[in-house]
Each structure stands twice: as structure tokens, then as C-alpha cells.
PDB file of C-alpha atoms and ligand atoms in Angstrom:
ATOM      1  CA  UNK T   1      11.409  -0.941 -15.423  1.00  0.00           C
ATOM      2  CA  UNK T   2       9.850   2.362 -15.437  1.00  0.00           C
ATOM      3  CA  UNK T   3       6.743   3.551 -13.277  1.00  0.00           C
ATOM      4  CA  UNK T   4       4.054   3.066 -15.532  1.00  0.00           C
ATOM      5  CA  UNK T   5       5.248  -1.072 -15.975  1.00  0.00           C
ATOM      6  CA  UNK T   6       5.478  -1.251 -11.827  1.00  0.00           C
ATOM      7  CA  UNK T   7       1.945  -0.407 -11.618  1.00  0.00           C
ATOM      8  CA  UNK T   8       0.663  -2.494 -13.846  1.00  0.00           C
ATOM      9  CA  UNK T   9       2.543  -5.089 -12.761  1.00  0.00           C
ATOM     10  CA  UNK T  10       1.650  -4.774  -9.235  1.00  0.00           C
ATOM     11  CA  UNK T  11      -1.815  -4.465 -10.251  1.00  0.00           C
ATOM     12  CA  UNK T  12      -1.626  -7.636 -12.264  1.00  0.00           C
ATOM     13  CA  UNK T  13       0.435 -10.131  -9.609  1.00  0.00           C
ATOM     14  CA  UNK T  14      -0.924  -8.588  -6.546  1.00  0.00           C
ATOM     15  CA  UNK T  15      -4.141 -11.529  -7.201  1.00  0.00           C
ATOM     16  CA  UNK T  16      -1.656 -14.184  -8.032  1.00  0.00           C
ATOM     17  CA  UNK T  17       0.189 -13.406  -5.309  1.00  0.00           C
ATOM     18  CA  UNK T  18      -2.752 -13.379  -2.150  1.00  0.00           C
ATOM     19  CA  UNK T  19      -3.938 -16.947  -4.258  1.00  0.00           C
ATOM     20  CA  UNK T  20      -0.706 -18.655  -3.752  1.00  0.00           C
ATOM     21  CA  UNK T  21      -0.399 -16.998   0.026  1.00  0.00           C
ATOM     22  CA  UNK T  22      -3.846 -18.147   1.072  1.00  0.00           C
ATOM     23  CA  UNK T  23      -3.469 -21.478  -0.343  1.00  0.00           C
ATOM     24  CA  UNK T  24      -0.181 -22.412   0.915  1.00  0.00           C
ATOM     25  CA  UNK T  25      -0.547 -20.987   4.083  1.00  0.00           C
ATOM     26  CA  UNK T  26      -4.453 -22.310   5.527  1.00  0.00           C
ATOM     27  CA  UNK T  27      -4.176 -21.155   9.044  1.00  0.00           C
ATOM     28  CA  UNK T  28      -2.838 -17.554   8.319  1.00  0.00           C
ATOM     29  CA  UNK T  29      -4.564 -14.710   9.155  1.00  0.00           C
ATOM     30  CA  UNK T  30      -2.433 -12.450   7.248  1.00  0.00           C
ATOM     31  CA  UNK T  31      -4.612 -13.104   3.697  1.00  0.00           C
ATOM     32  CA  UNK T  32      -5.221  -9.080   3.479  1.00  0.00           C
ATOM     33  CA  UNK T  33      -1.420  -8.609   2.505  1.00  0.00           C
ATOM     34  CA  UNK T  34       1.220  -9.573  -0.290  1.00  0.00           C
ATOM     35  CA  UNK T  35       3.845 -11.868   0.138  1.00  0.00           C
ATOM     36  CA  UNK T  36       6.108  -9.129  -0.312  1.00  0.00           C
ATOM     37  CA  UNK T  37       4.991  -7.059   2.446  1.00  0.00           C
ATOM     38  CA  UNK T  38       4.821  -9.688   4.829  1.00  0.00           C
ATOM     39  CA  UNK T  39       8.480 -10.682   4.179  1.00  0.00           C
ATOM     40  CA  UNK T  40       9.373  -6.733   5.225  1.00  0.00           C
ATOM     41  CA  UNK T  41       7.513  -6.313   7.785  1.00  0.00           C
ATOM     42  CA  UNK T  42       7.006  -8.013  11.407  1.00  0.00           C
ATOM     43  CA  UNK T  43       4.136 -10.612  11.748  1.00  0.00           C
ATOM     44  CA  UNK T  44       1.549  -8.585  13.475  1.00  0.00           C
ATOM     45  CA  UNK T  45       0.102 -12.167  14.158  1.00  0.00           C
ATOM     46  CA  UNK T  46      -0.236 -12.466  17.890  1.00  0.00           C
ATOM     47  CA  UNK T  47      -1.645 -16.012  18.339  1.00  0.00           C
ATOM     48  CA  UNK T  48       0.966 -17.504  15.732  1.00  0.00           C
ATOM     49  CA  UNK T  49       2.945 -20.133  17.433  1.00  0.00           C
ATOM     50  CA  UNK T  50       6.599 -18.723  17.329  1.00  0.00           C
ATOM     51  CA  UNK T  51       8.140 -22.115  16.745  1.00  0.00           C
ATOM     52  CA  UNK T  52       5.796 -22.469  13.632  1.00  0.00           C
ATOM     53  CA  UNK T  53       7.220 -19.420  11.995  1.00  0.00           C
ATOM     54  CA  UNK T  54      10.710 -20.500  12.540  1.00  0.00           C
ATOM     55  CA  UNK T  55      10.145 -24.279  10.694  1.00  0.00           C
ATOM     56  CA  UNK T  56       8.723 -22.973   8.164  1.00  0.00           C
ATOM     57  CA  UNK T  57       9.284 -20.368   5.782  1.00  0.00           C
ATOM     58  CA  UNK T  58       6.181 -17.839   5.616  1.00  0.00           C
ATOM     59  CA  UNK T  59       3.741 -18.386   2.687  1.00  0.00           C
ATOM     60  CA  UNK T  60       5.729 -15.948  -0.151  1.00  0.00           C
ATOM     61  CA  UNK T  61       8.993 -15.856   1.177  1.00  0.00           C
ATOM     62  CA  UNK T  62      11.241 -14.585  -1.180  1.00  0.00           C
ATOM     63  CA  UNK T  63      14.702 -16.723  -1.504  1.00  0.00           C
ATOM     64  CA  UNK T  64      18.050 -16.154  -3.242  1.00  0.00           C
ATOM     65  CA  UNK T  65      19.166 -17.826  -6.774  1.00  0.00           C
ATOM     66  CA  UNK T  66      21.776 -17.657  -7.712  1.00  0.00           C
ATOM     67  CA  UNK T  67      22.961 -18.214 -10.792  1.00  0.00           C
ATOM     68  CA  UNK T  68      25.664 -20.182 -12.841  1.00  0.00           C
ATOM     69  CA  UNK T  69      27.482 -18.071 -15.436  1.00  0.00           C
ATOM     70  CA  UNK T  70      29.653 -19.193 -18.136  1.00  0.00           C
ATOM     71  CA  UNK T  71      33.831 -17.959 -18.345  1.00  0.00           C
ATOM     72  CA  UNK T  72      34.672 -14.444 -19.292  1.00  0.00           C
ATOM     73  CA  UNK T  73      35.412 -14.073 -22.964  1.00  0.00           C
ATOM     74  CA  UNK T  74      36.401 -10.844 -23.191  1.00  0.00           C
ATOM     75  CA  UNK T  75      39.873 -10.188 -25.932  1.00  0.00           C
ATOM     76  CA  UNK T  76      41.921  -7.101 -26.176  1.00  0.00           C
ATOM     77  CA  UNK T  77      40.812  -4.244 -25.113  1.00  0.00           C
ATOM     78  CA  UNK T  78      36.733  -3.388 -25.371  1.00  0.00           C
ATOM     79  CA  UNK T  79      36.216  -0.326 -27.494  1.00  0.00           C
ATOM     80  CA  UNK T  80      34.605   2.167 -25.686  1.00  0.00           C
ATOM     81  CA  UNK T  81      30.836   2.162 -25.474  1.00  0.00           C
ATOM     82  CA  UNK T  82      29.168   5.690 -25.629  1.00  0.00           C
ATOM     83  CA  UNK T  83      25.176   5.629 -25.474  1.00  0.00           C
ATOM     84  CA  UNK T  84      23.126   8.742 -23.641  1.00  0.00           C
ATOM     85  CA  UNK T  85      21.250   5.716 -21.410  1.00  0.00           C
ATOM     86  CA  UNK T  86      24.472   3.482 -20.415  1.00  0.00           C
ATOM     87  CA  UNK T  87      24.725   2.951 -16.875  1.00  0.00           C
ATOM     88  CA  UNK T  88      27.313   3.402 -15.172  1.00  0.00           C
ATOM     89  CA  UNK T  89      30.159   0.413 -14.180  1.00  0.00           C
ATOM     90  CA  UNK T  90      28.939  -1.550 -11.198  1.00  0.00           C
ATOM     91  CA  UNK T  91      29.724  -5.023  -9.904  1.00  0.00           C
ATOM     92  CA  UNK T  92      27.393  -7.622 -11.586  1.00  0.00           C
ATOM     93  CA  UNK T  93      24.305  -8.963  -9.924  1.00  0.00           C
ATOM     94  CA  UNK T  94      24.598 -12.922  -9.732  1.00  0.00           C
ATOM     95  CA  UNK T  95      21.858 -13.438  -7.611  1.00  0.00           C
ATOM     96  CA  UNK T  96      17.718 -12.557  -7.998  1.00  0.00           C
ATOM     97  CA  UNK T  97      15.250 -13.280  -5.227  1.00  0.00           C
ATOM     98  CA  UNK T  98      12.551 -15.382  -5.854  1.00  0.00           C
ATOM     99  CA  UNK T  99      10.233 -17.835  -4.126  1.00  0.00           C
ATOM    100  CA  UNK T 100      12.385 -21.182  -3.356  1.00  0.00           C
ATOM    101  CA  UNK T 101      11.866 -24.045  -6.304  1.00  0.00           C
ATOM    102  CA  UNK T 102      11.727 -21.982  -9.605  1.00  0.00           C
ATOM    103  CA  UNK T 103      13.261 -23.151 -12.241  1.00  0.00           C
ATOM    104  CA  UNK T 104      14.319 -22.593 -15.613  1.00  0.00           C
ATOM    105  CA  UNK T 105      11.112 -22.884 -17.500  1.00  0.00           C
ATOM    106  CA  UNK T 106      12.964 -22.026 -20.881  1.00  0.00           C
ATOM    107  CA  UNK T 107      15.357 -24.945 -20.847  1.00  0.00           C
ATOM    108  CA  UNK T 108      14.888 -26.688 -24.820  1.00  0.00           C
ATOM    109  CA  UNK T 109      11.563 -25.185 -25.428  1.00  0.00           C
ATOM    110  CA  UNK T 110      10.596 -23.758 -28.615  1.00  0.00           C
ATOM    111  CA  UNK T 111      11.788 -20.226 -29.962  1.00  0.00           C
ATOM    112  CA  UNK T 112       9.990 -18.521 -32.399  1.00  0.00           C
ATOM    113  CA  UNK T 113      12.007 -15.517 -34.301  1.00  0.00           C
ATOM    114  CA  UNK T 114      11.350 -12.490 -36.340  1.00  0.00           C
ATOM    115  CA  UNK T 115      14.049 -14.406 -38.368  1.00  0.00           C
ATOM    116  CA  UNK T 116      13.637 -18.090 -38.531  1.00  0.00           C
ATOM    117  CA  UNK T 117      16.480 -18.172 -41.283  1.00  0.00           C
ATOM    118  CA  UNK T 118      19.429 -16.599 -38.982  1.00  0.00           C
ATOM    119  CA  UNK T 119      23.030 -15.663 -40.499  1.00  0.00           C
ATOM    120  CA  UNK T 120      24.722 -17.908 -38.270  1.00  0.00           C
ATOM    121  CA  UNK T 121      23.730 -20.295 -35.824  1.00  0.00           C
ATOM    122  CA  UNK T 122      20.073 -21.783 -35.186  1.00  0.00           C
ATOM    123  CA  UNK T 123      17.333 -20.535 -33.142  1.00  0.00           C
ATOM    124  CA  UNK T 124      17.464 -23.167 -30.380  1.00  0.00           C
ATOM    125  CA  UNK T 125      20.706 -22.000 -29.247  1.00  0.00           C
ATOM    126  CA  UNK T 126      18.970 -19.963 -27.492  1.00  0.00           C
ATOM    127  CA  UNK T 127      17.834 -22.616 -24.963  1.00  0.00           C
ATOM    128  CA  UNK T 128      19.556 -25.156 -24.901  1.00  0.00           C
ATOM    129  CA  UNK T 129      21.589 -24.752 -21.615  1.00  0.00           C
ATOM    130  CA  UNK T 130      24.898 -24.001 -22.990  1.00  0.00           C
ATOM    131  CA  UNK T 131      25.740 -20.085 -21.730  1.00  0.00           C
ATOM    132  CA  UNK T 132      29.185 -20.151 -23.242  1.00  0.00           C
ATOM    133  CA  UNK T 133      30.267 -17.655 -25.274  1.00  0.00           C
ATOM    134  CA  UNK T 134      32.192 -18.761 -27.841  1.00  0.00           C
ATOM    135  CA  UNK T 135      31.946 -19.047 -31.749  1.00  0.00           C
ATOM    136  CA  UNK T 136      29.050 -21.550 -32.394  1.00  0.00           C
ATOM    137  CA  UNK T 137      26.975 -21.604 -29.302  1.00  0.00           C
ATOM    138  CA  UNK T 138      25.183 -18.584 -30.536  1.00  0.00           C
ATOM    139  CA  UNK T 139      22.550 -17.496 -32.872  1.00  0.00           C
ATOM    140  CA  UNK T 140      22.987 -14.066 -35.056  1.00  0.00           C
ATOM    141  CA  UNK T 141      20.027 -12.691 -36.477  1.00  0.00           C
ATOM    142  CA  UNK T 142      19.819 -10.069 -39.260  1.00  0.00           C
ATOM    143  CA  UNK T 143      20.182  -6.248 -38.987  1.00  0.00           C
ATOM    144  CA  UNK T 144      17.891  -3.944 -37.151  1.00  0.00           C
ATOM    145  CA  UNK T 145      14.747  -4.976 -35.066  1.00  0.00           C
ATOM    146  CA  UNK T 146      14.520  -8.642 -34.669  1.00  0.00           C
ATOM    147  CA  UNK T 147      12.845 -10.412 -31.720  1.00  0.00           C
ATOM    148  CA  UNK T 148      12.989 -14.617 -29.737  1.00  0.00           C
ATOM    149  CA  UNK T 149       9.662 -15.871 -28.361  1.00  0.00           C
ATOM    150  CA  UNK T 150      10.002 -18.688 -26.009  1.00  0.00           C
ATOM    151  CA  UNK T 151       6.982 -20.693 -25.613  1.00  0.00           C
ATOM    152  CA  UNK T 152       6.962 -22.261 -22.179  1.00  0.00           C
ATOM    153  CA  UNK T 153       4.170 -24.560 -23.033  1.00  0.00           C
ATOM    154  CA  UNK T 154       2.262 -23.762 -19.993  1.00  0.00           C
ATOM    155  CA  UNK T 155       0.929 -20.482 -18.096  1.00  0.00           C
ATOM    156  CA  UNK T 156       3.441 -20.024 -15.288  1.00  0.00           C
ATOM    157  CA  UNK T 157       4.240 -17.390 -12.276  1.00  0.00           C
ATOM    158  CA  UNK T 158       7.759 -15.514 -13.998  1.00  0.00           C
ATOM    159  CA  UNK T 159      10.036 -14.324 -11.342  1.00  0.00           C
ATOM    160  CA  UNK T 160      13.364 -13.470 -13.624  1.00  0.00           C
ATOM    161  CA  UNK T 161      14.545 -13.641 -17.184  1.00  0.00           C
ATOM    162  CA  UNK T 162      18.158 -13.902 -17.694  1.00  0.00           C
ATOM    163  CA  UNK T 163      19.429 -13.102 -21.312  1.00  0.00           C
ATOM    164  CA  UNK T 164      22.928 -13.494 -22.661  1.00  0.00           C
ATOM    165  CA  UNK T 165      23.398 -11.394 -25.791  1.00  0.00           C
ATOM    166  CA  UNK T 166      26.750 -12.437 -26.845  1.00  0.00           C
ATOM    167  CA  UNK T 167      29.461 -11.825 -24.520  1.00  0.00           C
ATOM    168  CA  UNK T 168      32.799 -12.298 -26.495  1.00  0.00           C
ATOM    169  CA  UNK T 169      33.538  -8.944 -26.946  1.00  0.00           C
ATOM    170  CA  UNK T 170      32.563  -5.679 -25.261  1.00  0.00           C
ATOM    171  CA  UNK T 171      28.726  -4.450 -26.550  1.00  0.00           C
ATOM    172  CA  UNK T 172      25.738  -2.812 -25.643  1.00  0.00           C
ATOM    173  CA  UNK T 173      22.803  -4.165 -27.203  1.00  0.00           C
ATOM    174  CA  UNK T 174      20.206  -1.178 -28.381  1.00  0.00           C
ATOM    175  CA  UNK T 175      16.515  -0.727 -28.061  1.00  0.00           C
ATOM    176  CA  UNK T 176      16.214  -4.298 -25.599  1.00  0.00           C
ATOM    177  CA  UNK T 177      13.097  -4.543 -24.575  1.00  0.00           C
ATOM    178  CA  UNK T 178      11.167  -7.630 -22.854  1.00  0.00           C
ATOM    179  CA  UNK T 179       7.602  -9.301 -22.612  1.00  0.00           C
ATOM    180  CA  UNK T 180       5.751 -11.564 -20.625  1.00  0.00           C
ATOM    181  CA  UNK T 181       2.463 -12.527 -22.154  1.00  0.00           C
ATOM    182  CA  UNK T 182      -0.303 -14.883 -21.435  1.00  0.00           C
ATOM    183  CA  UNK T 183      -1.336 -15.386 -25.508  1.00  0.00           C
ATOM    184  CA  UNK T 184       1.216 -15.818 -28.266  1.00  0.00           C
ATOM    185  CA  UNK T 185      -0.612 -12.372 -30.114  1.00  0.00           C
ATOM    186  CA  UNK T 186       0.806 -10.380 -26.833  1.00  0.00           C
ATOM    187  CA  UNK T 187      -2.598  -8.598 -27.084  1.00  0.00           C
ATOM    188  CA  UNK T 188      -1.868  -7.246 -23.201  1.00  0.00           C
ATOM    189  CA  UNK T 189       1.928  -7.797 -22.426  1.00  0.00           C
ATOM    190  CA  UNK T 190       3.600  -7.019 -19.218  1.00  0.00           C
ATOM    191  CA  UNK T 191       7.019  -4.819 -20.183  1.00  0.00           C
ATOM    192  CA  UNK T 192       9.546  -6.194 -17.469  1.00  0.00           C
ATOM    193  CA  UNK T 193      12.484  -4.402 -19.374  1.00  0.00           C
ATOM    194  CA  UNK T 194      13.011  -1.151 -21.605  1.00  0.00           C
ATOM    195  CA  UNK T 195      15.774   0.874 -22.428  1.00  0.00           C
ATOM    196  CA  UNK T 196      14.619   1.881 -25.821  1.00  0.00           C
ATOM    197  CA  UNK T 197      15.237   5.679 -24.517  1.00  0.00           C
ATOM    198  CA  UNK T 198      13.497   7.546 -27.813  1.00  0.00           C
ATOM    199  CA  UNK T 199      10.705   5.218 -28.637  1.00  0.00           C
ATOM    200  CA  UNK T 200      12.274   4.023 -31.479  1.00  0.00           C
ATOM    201  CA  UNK T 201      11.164   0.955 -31.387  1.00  0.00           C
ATOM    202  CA  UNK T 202       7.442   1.967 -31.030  1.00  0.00           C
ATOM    203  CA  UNK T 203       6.961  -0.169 -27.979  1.00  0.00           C
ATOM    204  CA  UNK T 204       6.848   2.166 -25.531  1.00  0.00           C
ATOM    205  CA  UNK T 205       9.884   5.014 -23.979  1.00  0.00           C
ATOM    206  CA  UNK T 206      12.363   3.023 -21.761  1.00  0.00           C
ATOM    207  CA  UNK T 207      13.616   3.932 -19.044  1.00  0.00           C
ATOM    208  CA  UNK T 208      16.016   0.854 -18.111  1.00  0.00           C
ATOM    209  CA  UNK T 209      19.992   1.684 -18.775  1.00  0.00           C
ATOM    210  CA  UNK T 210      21.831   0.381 -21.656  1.00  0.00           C
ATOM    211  CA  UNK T 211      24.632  -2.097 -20.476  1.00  0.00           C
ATOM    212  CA  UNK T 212      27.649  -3.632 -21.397  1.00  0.00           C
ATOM    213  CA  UNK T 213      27.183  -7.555 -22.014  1.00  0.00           C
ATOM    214  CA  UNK T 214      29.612  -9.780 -19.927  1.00  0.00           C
ATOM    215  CA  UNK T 215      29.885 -13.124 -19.154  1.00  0.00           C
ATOM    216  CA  UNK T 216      27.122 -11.777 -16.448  1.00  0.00           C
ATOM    217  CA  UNK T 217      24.885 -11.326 -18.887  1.00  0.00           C
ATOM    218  CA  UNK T 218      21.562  -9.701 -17.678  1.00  0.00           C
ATOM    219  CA  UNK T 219      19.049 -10.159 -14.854  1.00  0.00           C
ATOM    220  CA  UNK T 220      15.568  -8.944 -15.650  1.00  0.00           C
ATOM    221  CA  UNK T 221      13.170  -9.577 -12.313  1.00  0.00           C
ATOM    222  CA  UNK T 222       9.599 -10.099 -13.525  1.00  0.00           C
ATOM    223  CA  UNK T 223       8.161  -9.935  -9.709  1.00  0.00           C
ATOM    224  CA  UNK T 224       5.556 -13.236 -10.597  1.00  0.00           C
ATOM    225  CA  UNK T 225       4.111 -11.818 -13.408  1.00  0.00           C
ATOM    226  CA  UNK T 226       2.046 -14.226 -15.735  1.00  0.00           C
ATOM    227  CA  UNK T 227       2.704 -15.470 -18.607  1.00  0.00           C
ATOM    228  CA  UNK T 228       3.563 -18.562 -21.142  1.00  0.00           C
ATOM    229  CA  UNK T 229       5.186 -16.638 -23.466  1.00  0.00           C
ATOM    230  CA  UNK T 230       8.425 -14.733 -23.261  1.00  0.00           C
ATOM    231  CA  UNK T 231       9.448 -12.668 -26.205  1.00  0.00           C
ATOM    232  CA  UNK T 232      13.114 -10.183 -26.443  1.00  0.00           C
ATOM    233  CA  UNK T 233      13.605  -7.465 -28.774  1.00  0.00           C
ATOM    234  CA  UNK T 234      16.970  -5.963 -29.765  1.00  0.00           C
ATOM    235  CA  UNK T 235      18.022  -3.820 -32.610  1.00  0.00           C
ATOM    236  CA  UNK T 236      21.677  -3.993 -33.168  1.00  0.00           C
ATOM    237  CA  UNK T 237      24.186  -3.417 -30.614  1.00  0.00           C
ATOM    238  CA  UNK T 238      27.150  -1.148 -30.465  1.00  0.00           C
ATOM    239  CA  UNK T 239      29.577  -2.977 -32.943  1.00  0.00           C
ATOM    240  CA  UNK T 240      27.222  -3.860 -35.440  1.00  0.00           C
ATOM    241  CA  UNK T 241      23.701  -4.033 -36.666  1.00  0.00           C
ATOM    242  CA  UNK T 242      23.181  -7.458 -35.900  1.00  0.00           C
ATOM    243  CA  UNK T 243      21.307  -9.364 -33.088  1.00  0.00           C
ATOM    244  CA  UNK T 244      22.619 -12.266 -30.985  1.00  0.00           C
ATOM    245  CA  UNK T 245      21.363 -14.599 -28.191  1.00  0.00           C
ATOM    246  CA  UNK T 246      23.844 -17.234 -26.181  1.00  0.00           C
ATOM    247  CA  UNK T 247      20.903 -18.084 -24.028  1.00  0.00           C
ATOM    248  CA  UNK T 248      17.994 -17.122 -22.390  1.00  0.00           C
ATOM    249  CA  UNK T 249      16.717 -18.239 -19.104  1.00  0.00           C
ATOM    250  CA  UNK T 250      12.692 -17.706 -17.665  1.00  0.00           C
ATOM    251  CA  UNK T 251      13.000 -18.815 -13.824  1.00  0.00           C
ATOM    252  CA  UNK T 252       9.442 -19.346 -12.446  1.00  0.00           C
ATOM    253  CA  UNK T 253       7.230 -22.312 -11.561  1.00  0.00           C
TER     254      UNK T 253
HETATM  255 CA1   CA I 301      22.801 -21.418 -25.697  1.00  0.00          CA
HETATM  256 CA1   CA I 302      15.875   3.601 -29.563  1.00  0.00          CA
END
């Protein structure tokens, strides 16, 4: 996520945020700050009943999820992927924080495509729970710029999207970018991921790394933005011009 998107962001959950504080949390006196701050920093809350704060969790508190992944699929050996943006090798996240009781809000709802008639595979592949990688369980859309917009049929607080491309062989899908927006036009999205690195793609200049799809696939954080509709770009990856999705997951409640 690059500058620009965290301060729009911030500007955009920060009311969401002191709503859901101040309403699950009536006796606080703490209203003036975000969850997130208040999770970092000591209560400065002198007439707070110690005991309180240790049965329950503070209004905001962010938890761990962690996430189930499907088996590696890798074969042979990867050929090597050279783009100017590719991060460099890391161990892969598995976890994302997040208030406790998300959920996957993408699980069998609708996805909309830039191509509704896809070379192999249907569009609901995409979420219908089944992360694994092999031959069938995904979708592959046509060369170039295509895009997936899950509807999640209601407005909802986003904490993560999880995408797996296609994770059978060794790729870096190009020119991923993601949206969370609150109409189906995406007249005012929220950019929670970019690394289209020369514009290409007209949507804005990225500043997110490339990366190599695994079994790990990806986790996007979307810090509570709002939204009911979810919508990925890709243009091709690094063995071929074609787009794929295994699944997609939008964790928020
Ligand atoms: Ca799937
Ligand atoms: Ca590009």
C-alpha cells in the first residue's frame, strides 16, 4: 500500500472505527482515540477498574487469524522470476490481525468478471472454499487485463483479502491491484493493494512488490475499510498472459 492509499484510508476508517469503539465500549472514556492506538499504548484511564480490563478485551482489540492454506503444489524446478518490483524471499505470513469474529464474507457469493466466458474453469471457483491448487479448482481468464468482483451482499467493515492466483507452478502475477468499494460503479474505491509499478494499468502507480504465488497465496490487510464490493485486477503473470484465481477470501464482519 503506498502513502497516498494509507491516508485515505485512515481518513476513511478512522469514523468507523471511534463508532464501533464508543458503542461497544459505553463506560469508556477513551472515545477521543482509535482502536488502534489504544491497543499500543497504555490506558491512561485512571478510574478503570483493573480487573475490568483484564476480562475483557478493550473495545478494538486487534486479534490474530490465522489462516488455513491448501498443500504445496509446486513441480520441478520454478523458472526464475525476474521483475524490477519483486520482493525479495521471505517466510510467508499465515496470520493477519484483525478484530476477533470476522469471517469470510466471500464464501459462495457472486463474482462478476471482465470475462464471464473464461478459458477454463467457471467464475465461482473463485469462492467456493476449495484453496487447492490443482487442475480444475481454478478459473483462467483470457489474456491481458481482466478483473473478479465479489459482491458481499451487504456493506461490511474489511479487515483482509486473501487471494490465491494459482499456485501449481512458480509465478508472479503482473499489474495486481485491489478494491474495496461501497457501490458496484467503484465511483470512490479504497486501493488496499498495488504493484502495478509503471501505471500501466491506469489505476494508479503501485508501490506494493511483485511476489511469487505459493500455496501461501497472498495477504492483503484492508485495516476496516468499507465496502460491499471487492474487485482484483491482474494482467498476466510471468509464464503466460493469462489470469487465474483458486480463491479469494474478504475477512470482515
Ligand atoms: Ca476455489
Ligand atoms: Ca504495469
Amino acid at each position: 500500500m503506498n502513502m497516498k492509499n494509507i491516508q485515505k484510508f485512515g481518513l476513511m476508517a478512522l469514523p468507523a472505527a471511534l463508532a464501533f469503539a464508543l458503542s461497544s465500549c459505553g463506560e469508556s472514556n477513551t472515545g477521543s482515540r482509535g482502536p488502534a492506538a489504544g491497543a499500543d499504548t497504555p490506558s491512561s484511564s485512571e478510574d478503570a477498574p483493573a480487573a475490568e480490563a483484564a476480562s475483557a478485551p478493550p473495545a478494538g482489540e486487534l486479534v490474530d487469524i490465522e489462516l488455513e492454506f491448501p498443500k504445496p503444489l509446486f513441480q520441478g524446478t520454478p523458472v526464475p522470476v525476474k521483475l524490477d518490483n519483486l520482493e525479495a524471499p521471505g517466510e510467508p505470513r499465515v496470520s493477519f490481525k484483525a478484530p476477533a469474529g470476522v469471517t469470510n464474507l466471500a464464501a459462495d457469493k457472486i463474482v462478476q468478471s471482465t470475462d464471464m466466458a473464461p478459458i477454463f474453469g467457471s467464475i465461482d471457483l473463485t469462492t467456493d472454499g476449495n484453496k487447492d491448487g490443482a487442475d480444475g479448482n481454478y478459473v483462467e481468464l483470457g489474456p491481458g487485463q481482466q478483473s473478479v468482483t465479489i459482491d458481499l451482499g451487504a456493506p461490511a467493515e474489511i479487515w483482509a483479502v486473501t487471494v490465491w492466483h494459482f499456485h501449481k507452478s512458480a509465478a508472479a502475477y503482473l499489474d495486481v491491484v485491489v478494491q474495496i468499494s461501497e457501490d458496484a460503479d467503484f465511483t470512490d474505491p479504497v486501493t488496499v493493494f498495488n504493484n502495478d509499478d509503471d501505471n500501466s494499468s491506469g489505476l494508479g502507480l503501485g508501490e506494493d512488490p511483485a511476489y511469487i504465488e505459493t500455496n501461501h497465496g497472498r495477504i492483503i490487510e484492508a485495516n476496516g475499510a468499507k465496502g460491499q464490493f471487492v474487485r482484483l485486477y491482474s494482467n498476466g503473470n510471468t509464464a503466460n498472459p493469462m489470469n487465474h484465481y483458486v480463491e479469494v477470501e474478504v475477512w470482515g464482519k
